[in-house]
CSV table of N, CA and C and ligand atoms in Angstrom, one decimal:
chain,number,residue,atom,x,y,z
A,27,UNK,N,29.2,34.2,24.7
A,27,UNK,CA,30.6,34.0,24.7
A,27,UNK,C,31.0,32.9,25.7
A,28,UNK,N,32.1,32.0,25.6
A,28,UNK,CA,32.2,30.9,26.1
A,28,UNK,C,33.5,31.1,26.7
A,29,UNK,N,34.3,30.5,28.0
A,29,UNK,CA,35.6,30.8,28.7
A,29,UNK,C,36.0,28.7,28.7
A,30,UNK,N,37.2,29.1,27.7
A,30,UNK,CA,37.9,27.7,28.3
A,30,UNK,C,38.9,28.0,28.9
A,31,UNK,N,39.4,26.3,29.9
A,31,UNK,CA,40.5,26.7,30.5
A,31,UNK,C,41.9,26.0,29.8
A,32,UNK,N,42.8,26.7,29.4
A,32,UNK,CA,43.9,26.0,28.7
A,32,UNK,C,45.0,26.0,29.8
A,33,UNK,N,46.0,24.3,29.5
A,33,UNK,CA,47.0,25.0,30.3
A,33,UNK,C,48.4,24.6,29.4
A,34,UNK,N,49.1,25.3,29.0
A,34,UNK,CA,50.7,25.3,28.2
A,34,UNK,C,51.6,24.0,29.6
A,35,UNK,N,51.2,22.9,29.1
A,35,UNK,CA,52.1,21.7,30.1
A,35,UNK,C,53.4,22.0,30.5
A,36,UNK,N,54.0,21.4,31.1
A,36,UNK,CA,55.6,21.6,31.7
A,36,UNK,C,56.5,21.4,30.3
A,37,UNK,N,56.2,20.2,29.5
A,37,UNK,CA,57.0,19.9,28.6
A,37,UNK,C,56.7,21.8,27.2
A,38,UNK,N,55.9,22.2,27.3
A,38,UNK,CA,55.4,23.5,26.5
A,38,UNK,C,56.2,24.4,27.1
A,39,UNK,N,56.4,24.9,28.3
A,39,UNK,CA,57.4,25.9,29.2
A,39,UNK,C,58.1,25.6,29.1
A,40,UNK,N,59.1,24.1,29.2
A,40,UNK,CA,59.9,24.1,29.2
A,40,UNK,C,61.1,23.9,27.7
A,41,UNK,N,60.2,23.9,26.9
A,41,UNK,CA,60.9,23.7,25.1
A,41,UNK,C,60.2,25.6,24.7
A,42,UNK,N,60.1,26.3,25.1
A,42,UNK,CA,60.0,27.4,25.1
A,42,UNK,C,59.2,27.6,24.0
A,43,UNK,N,57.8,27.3,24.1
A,43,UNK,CA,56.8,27.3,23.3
A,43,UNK,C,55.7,28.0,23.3
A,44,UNK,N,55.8,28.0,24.7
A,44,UNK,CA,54.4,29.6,25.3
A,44,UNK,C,54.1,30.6,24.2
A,45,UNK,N,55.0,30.9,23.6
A,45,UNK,CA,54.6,32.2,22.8
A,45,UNK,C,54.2,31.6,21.5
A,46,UNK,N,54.9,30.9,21.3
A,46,UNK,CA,54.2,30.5,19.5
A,46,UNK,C,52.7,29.4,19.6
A,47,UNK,N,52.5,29.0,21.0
A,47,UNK,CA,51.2,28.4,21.2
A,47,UNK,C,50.6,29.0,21.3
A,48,UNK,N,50.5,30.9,22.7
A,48,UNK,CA,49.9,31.5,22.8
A,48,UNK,C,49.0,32.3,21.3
A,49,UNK,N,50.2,32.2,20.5
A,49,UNK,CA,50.1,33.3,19.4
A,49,UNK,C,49.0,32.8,18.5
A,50,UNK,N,49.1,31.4,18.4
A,50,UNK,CA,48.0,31.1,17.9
A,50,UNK,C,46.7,31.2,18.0
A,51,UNK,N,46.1,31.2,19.6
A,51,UNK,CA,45.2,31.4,20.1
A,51,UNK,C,44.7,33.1,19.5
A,52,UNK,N,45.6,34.2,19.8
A,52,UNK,CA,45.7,35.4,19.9
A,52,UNK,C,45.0,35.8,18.0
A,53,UNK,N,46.3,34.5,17.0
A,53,UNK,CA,46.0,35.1,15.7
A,53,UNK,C,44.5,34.6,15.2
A,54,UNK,N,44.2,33.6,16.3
A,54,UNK,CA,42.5,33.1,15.7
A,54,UNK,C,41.1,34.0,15.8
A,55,UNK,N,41.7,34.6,17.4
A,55,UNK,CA,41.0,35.9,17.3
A,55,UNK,C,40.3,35.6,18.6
A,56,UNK,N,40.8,34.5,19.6
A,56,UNK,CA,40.4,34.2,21.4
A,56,UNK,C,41.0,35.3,21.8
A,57,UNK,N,39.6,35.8,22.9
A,57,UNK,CA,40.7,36.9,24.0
A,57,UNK,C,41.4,35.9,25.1
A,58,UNK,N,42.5,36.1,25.4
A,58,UNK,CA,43.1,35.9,26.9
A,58,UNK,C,42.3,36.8,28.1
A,59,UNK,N,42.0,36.3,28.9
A,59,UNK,CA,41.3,37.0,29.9
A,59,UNK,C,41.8,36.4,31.3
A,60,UNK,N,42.6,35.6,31.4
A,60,UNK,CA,43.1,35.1,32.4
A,60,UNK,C,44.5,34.1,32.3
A,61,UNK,N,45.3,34.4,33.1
A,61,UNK,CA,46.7,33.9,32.6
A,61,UNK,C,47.3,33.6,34.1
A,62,UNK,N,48.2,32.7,34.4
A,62,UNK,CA,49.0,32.5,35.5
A,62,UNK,C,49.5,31.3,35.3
A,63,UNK,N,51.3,31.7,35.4
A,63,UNK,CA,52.2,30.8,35.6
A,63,UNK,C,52.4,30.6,37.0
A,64,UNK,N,52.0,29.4,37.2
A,64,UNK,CA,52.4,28.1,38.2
A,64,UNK,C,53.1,26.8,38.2
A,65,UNK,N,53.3,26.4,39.1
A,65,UNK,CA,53.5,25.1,39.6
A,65,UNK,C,52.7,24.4,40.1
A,66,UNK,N,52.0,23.2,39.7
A,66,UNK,CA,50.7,23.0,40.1
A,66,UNK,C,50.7,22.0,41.2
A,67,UNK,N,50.2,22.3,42.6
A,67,UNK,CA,50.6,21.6,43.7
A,67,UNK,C,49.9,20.0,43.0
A,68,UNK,N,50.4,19.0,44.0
A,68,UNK,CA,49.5,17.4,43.6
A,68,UNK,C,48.0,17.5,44.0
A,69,UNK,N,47.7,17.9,44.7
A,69,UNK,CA,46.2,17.7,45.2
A,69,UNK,C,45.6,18.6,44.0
A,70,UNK,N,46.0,19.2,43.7
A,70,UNK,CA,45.2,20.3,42.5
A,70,UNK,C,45.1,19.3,41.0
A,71,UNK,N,46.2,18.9,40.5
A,71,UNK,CA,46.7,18.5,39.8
A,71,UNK,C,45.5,16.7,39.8
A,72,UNK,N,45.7,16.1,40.9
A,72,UNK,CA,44.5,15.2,41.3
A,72,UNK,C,43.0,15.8,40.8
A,73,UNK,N,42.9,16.7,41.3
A,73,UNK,CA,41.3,16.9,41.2
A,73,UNK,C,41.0,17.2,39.8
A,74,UNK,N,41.9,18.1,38.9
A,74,UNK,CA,41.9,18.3,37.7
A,74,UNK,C,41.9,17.4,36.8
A,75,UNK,N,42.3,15.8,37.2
A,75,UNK,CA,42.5,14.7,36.4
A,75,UNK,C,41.8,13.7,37.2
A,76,UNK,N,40.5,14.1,38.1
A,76,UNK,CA,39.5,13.0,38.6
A,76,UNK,C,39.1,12.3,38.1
A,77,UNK,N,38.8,12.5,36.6
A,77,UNK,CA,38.1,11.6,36.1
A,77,UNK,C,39.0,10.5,35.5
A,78,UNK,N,40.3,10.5,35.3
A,78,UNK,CA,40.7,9.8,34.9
A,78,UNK,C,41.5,9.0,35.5
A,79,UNK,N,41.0,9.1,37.5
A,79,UNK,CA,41.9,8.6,38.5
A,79,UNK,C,42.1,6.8,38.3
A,80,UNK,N,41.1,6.5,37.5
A,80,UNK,CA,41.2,4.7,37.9
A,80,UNK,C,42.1,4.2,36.0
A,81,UNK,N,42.9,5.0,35.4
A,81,UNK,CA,43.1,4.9,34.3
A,81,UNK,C,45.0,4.6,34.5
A,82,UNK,N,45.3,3.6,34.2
A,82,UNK,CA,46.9,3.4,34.5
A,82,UNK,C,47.9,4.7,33.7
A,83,UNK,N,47.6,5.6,33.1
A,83,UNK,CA,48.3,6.7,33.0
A,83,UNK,C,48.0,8.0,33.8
A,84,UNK,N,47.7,7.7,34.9
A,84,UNK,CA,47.2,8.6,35.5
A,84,UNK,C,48.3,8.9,36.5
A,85,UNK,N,48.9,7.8,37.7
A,85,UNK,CA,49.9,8.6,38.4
A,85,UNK,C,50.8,9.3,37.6
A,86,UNK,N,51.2,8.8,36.7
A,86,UNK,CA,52.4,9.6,35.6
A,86,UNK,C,52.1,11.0,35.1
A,87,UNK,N,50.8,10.9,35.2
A,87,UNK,CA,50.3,12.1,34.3
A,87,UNK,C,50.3,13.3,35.6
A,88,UNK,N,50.1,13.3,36.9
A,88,UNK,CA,49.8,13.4,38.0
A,88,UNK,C,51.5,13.8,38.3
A,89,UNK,N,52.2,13.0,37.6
A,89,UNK,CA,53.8,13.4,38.1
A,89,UNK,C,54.5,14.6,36.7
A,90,UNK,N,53.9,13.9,35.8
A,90,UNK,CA,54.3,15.1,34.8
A,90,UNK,C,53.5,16.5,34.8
A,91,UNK,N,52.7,16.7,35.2
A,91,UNK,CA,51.5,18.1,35.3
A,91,UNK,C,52.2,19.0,36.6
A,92,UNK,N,53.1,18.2,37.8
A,92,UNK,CA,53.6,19.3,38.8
A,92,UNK,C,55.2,19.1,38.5
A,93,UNK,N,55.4,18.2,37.8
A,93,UNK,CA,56.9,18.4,37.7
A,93,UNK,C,57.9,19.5,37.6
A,94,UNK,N,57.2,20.8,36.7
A,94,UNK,CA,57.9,22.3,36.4
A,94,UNK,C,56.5,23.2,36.0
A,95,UNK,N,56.9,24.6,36.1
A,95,UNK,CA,55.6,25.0,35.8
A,95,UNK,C,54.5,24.8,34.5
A,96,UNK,N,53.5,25.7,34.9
A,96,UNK,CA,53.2,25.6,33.8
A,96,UNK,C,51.9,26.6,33.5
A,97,UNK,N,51.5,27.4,32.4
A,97,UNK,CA,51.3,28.5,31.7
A,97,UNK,C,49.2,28.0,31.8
A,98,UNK,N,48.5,28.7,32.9
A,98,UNK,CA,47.2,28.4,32.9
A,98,UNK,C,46.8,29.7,31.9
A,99,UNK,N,45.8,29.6,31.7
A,99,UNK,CA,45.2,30.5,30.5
A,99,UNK,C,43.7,30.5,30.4
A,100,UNK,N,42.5,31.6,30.4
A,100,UNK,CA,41.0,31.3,30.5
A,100,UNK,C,40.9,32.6,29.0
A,101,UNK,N,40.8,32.3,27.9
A,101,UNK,CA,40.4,32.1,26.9
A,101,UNK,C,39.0,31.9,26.7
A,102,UNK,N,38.6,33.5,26.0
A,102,UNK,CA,37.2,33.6,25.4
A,102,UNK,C,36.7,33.8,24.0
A,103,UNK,N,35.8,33.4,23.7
A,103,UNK,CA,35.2,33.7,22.5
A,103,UNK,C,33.8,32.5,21.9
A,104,UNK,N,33.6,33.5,21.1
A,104,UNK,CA,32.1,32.4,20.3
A,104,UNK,C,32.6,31.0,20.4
A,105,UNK,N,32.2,29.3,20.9
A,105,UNK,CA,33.2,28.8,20.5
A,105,UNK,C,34.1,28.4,21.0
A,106,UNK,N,34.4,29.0,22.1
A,106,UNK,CA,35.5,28.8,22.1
A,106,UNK,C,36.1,27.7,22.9
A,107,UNK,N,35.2,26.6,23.5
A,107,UNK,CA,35.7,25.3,23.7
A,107,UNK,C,36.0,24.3,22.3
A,108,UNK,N,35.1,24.6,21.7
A,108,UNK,CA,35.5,23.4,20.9
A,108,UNK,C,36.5,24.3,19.8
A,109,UNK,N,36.7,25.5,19.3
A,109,UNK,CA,37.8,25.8,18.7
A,109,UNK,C,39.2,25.5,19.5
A,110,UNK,N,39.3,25.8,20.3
A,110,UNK,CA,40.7,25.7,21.2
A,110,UNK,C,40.9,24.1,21.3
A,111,UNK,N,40.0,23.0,21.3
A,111,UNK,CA,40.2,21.5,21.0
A,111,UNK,C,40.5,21.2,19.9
A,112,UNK,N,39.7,22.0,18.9
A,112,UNK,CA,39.8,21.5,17.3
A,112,UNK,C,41.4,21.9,17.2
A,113,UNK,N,41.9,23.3,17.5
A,113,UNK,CA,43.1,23.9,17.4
A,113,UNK,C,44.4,23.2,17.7
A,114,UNK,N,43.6,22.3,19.5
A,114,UNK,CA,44.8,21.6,20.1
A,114,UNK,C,45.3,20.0,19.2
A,115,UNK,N,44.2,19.7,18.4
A,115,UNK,CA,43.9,18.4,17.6
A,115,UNK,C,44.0,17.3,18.8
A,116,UNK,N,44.3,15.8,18.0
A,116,UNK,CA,43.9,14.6,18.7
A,116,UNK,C,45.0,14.8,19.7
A,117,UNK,N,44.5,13.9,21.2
A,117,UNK,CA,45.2,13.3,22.3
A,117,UNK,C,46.8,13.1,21.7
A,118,UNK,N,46.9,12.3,20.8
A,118,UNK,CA,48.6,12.0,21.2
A,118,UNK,C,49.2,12.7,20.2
A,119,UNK,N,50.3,12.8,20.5
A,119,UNK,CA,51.6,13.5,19.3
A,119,UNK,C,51.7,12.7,18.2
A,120,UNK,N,51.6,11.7,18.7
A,120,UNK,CA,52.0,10.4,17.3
A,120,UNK,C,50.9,10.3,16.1
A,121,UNK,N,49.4,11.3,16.7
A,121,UNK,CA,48.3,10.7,15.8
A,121,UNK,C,48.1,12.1,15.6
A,122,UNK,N,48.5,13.2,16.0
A,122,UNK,CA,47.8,14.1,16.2
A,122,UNK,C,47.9,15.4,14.3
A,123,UNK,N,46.8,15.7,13.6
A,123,UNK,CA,47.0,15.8,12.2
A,123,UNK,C,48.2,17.6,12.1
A,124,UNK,N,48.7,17.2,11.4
A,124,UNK,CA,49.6,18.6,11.1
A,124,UNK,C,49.0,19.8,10.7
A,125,UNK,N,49.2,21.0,11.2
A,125,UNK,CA,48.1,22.3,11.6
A,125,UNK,C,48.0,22.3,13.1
A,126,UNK,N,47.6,21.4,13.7
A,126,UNK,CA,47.2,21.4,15.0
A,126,UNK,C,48.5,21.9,16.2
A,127,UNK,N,48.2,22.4,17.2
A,127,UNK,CA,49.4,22.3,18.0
A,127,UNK,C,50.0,20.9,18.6
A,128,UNK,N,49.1,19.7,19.0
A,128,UNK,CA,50.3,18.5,19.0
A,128,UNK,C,50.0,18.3,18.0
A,129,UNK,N,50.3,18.4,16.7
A,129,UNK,CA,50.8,17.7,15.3
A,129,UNK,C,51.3,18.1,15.2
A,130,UNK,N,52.1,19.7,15.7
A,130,UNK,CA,52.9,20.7,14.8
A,130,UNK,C,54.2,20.5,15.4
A,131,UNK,N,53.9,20.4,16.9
A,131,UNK,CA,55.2,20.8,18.4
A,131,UNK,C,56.0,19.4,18.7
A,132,UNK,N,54.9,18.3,18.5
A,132,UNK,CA,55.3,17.1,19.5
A,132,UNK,C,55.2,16.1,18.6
A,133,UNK,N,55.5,14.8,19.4
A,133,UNK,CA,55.7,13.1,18.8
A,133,UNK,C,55.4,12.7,19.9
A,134,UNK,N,55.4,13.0,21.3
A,134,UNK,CA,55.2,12.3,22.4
A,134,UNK,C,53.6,11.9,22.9
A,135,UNK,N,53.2,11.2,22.9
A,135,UNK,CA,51.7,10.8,23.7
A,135,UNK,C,51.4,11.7,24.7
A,136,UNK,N,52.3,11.1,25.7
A,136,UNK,CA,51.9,11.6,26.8
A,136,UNK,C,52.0,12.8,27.1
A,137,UNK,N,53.3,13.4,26.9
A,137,UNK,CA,53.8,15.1,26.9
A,137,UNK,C,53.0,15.7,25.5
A,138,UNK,N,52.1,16.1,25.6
A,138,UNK,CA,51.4,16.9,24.5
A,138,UNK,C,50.9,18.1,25.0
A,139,UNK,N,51.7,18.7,25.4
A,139,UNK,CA,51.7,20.0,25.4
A,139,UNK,C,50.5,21.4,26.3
A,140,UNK,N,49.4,20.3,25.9
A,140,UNK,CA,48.3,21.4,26.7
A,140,UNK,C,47.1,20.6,26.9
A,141,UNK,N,46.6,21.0,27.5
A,141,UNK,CA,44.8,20.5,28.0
A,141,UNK,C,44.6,21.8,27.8
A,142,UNK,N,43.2,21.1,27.1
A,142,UNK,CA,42.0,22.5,27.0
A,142,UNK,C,40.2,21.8,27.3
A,143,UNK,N,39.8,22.4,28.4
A,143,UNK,CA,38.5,21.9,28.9
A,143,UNK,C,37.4,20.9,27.3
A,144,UNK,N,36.8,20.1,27.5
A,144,UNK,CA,36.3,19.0,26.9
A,144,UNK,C,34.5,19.1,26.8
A,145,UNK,N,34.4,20.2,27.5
A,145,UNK,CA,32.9,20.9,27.6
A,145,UNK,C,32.8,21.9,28.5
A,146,UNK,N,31.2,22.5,27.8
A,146,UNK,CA,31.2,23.5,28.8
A,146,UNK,C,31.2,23.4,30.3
A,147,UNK,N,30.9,22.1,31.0
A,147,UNK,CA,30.8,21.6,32.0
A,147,UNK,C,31.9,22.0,32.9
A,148,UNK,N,32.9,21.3,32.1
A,148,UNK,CA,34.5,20.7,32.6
A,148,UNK,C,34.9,22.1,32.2
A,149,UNK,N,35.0,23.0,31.4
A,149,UNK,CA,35.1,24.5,31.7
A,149,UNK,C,34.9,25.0,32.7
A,150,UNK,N,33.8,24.9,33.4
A,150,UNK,CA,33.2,26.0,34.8
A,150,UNK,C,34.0,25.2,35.6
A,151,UNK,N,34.3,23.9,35.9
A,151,UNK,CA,34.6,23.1,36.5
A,151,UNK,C,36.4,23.6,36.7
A,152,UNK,N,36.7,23.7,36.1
A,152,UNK,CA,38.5,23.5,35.9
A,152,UNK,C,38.7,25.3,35.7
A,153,UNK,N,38.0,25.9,35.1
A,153,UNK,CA,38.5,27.6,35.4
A,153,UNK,C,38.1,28.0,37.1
A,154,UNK,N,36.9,27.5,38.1
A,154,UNK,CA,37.3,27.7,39.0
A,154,UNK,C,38.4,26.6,40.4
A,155,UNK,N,38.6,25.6,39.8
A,155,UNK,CA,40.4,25.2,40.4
A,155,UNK,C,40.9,26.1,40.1
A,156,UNK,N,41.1,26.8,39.0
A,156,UNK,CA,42.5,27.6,38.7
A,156,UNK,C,42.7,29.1,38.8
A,157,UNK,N,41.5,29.5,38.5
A,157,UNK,CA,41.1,31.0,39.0
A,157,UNK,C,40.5,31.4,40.1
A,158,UNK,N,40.9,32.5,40.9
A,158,UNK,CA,40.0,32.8,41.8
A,158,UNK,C,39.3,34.0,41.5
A,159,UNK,N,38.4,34.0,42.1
A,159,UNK,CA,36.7,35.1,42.0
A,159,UNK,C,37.8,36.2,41.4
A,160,UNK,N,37.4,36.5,40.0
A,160,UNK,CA,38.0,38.3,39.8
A,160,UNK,C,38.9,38.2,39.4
A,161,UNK,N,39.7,36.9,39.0
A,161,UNK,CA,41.0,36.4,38.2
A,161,UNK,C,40.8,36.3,36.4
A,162,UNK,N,39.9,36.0,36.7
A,162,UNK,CA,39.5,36.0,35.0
A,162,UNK,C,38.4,37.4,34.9
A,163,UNK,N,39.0,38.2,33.6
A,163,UNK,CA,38.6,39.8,33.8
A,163,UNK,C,37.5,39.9,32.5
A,164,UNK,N,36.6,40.6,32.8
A,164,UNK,CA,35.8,41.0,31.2
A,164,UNK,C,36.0,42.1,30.9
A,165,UNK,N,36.7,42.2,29.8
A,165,UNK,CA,37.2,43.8,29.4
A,165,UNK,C,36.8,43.5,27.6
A,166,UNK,N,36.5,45.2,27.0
A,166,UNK,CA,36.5,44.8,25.7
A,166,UNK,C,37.8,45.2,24.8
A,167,UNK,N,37.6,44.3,24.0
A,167,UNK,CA,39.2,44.9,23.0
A,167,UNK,C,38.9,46.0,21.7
A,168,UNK,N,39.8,46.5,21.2
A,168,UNK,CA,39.9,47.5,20.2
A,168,UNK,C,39.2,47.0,19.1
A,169,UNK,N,40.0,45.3,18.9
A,169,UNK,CA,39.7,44.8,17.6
A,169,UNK,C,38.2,44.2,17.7
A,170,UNK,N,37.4,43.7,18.6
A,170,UNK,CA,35.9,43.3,18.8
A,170,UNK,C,35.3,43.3,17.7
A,171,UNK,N,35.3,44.8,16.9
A,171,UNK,CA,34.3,44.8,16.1
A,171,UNK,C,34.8,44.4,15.0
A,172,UNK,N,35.8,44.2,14.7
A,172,UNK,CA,36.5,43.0,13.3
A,172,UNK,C,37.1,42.1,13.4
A,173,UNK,N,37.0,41.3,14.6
A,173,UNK,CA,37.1,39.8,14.8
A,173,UNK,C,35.7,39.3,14.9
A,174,UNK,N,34.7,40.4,15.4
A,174,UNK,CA,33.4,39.9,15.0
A,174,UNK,C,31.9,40.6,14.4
A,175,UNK,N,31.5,40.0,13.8
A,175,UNK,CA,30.3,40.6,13.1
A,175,UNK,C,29.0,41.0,14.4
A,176,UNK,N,28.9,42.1,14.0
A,176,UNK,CA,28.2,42.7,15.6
A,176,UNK,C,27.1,43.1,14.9
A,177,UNK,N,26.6,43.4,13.5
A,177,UNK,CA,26.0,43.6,12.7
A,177,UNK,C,24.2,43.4,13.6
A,178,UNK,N,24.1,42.2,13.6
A,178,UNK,CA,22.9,41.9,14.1
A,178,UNK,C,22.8,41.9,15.5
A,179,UNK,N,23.4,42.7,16.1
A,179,UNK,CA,23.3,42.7,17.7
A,179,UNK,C,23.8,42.0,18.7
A,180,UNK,N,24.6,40.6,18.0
A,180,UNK,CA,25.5,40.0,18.7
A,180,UNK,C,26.3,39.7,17.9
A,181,UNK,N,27.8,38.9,18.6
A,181,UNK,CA,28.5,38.3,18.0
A,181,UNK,C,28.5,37.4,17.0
A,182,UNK,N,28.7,37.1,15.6
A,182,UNK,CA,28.5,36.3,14.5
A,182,UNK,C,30.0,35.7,13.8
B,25,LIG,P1,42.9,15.2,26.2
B,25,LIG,O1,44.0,15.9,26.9
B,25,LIG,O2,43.1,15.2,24.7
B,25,LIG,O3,41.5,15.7,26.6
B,25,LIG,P2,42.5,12.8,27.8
B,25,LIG,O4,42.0,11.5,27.3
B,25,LIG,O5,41.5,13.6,28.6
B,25,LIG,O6,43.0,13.6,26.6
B,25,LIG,O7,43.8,12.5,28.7
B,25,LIG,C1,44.3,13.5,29.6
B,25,LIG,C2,45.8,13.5,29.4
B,25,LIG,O8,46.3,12.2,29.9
B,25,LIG,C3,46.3,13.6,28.0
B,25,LIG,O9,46.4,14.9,27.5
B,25,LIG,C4,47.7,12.9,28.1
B,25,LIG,O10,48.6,13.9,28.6
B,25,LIG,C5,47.5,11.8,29.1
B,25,LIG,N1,47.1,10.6,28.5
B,25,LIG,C6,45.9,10.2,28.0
B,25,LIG,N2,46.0,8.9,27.5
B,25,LIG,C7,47.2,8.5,27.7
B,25,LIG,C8,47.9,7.2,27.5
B,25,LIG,O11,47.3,6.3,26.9
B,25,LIG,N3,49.2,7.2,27.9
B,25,LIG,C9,49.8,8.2,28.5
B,25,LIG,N4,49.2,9.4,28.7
B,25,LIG,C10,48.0,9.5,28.4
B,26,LIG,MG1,40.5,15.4,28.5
């Protein structure tokens, strides 16, 4: 099972979207296993977007990510980095295909609503910025055994 880190942007909290983004996640059949509404200090917000420090959209992006809160989330399942990317679709609102959450929510480039880790890498990487030890929980759910085929002794 795989943990990404998603986070519901300021421009998502604040057009009151948390739930109908959440839901999505929830109706695909990712557990939530970690959740916390914040305001994300600058130094955090920096480290989270290091790699894209020498990129001219970056102070902005740096100003938009702590401007108002915003909805962290560590999301598990088979998959579940690259479903939660496939889900989020392309980088900008303007390109981004309809189905997706920026195709569905947004038009804006830059305010697009959420980041969701880009590998398993940048997963481990960015769920511990944002969680601490025992923040992200492993519990099992009711529905387990019909969101997944357990048939052959793992998840399918
Ligand atoms: P991603 O969020 O789809 O992984 P990245 O290329 O990693 O896209 O960029 C990180 C974030 O930086 C984007 O989600 C978006 O908010 C912002 N961003 C990326 N490219 C541009 C740009 O050309 N103009 C303005 N903002 C951008
Ligand atoms: Mg990225």
């Amino acid at each position: 099972m795989e943990t990404t880190l998603i986070i519901l942007k300021p421009d998502a909290v604040q057009r009151g979207l948390m739930g109908r983004i959440l839901a999505r996640f929830e109706d695909k059949g990712l557990q939530v296993v970690g959740c916390k509404l914040m305001k994300i200090p600058p130094d955090l917000a920096e480290r989270h977007y290091e790699a894209h420090k020498a990129k001219p959209f970056y102070p902005g992006l740096v100003k938009f990510m702590t401007s108002a809160p915003v909805l962290v989330l560590a999301l598990r399942g088979n998959g579940a980095i690259t479903i939660a990317r496939n889900m989020m679709g392309a980088t900008f609102g303007s390109k981004a295909a309809p189905g997706t959450i920026r195709g569905d929510f947004g038009v804006s480039n830059s305010f697009n609503l959420i980041h969701g880790s880009d590998s398993p890498e940048a997963a481990t990487k960015e769920l511990s910025l944002f969680f601490n030890p025992g923040e992200v929980l492993e519990f099992g759910r009711a529905i387990d055994p019909w969101v997944y085929d357990f048939g052959g002794g793992k998840p399918e």
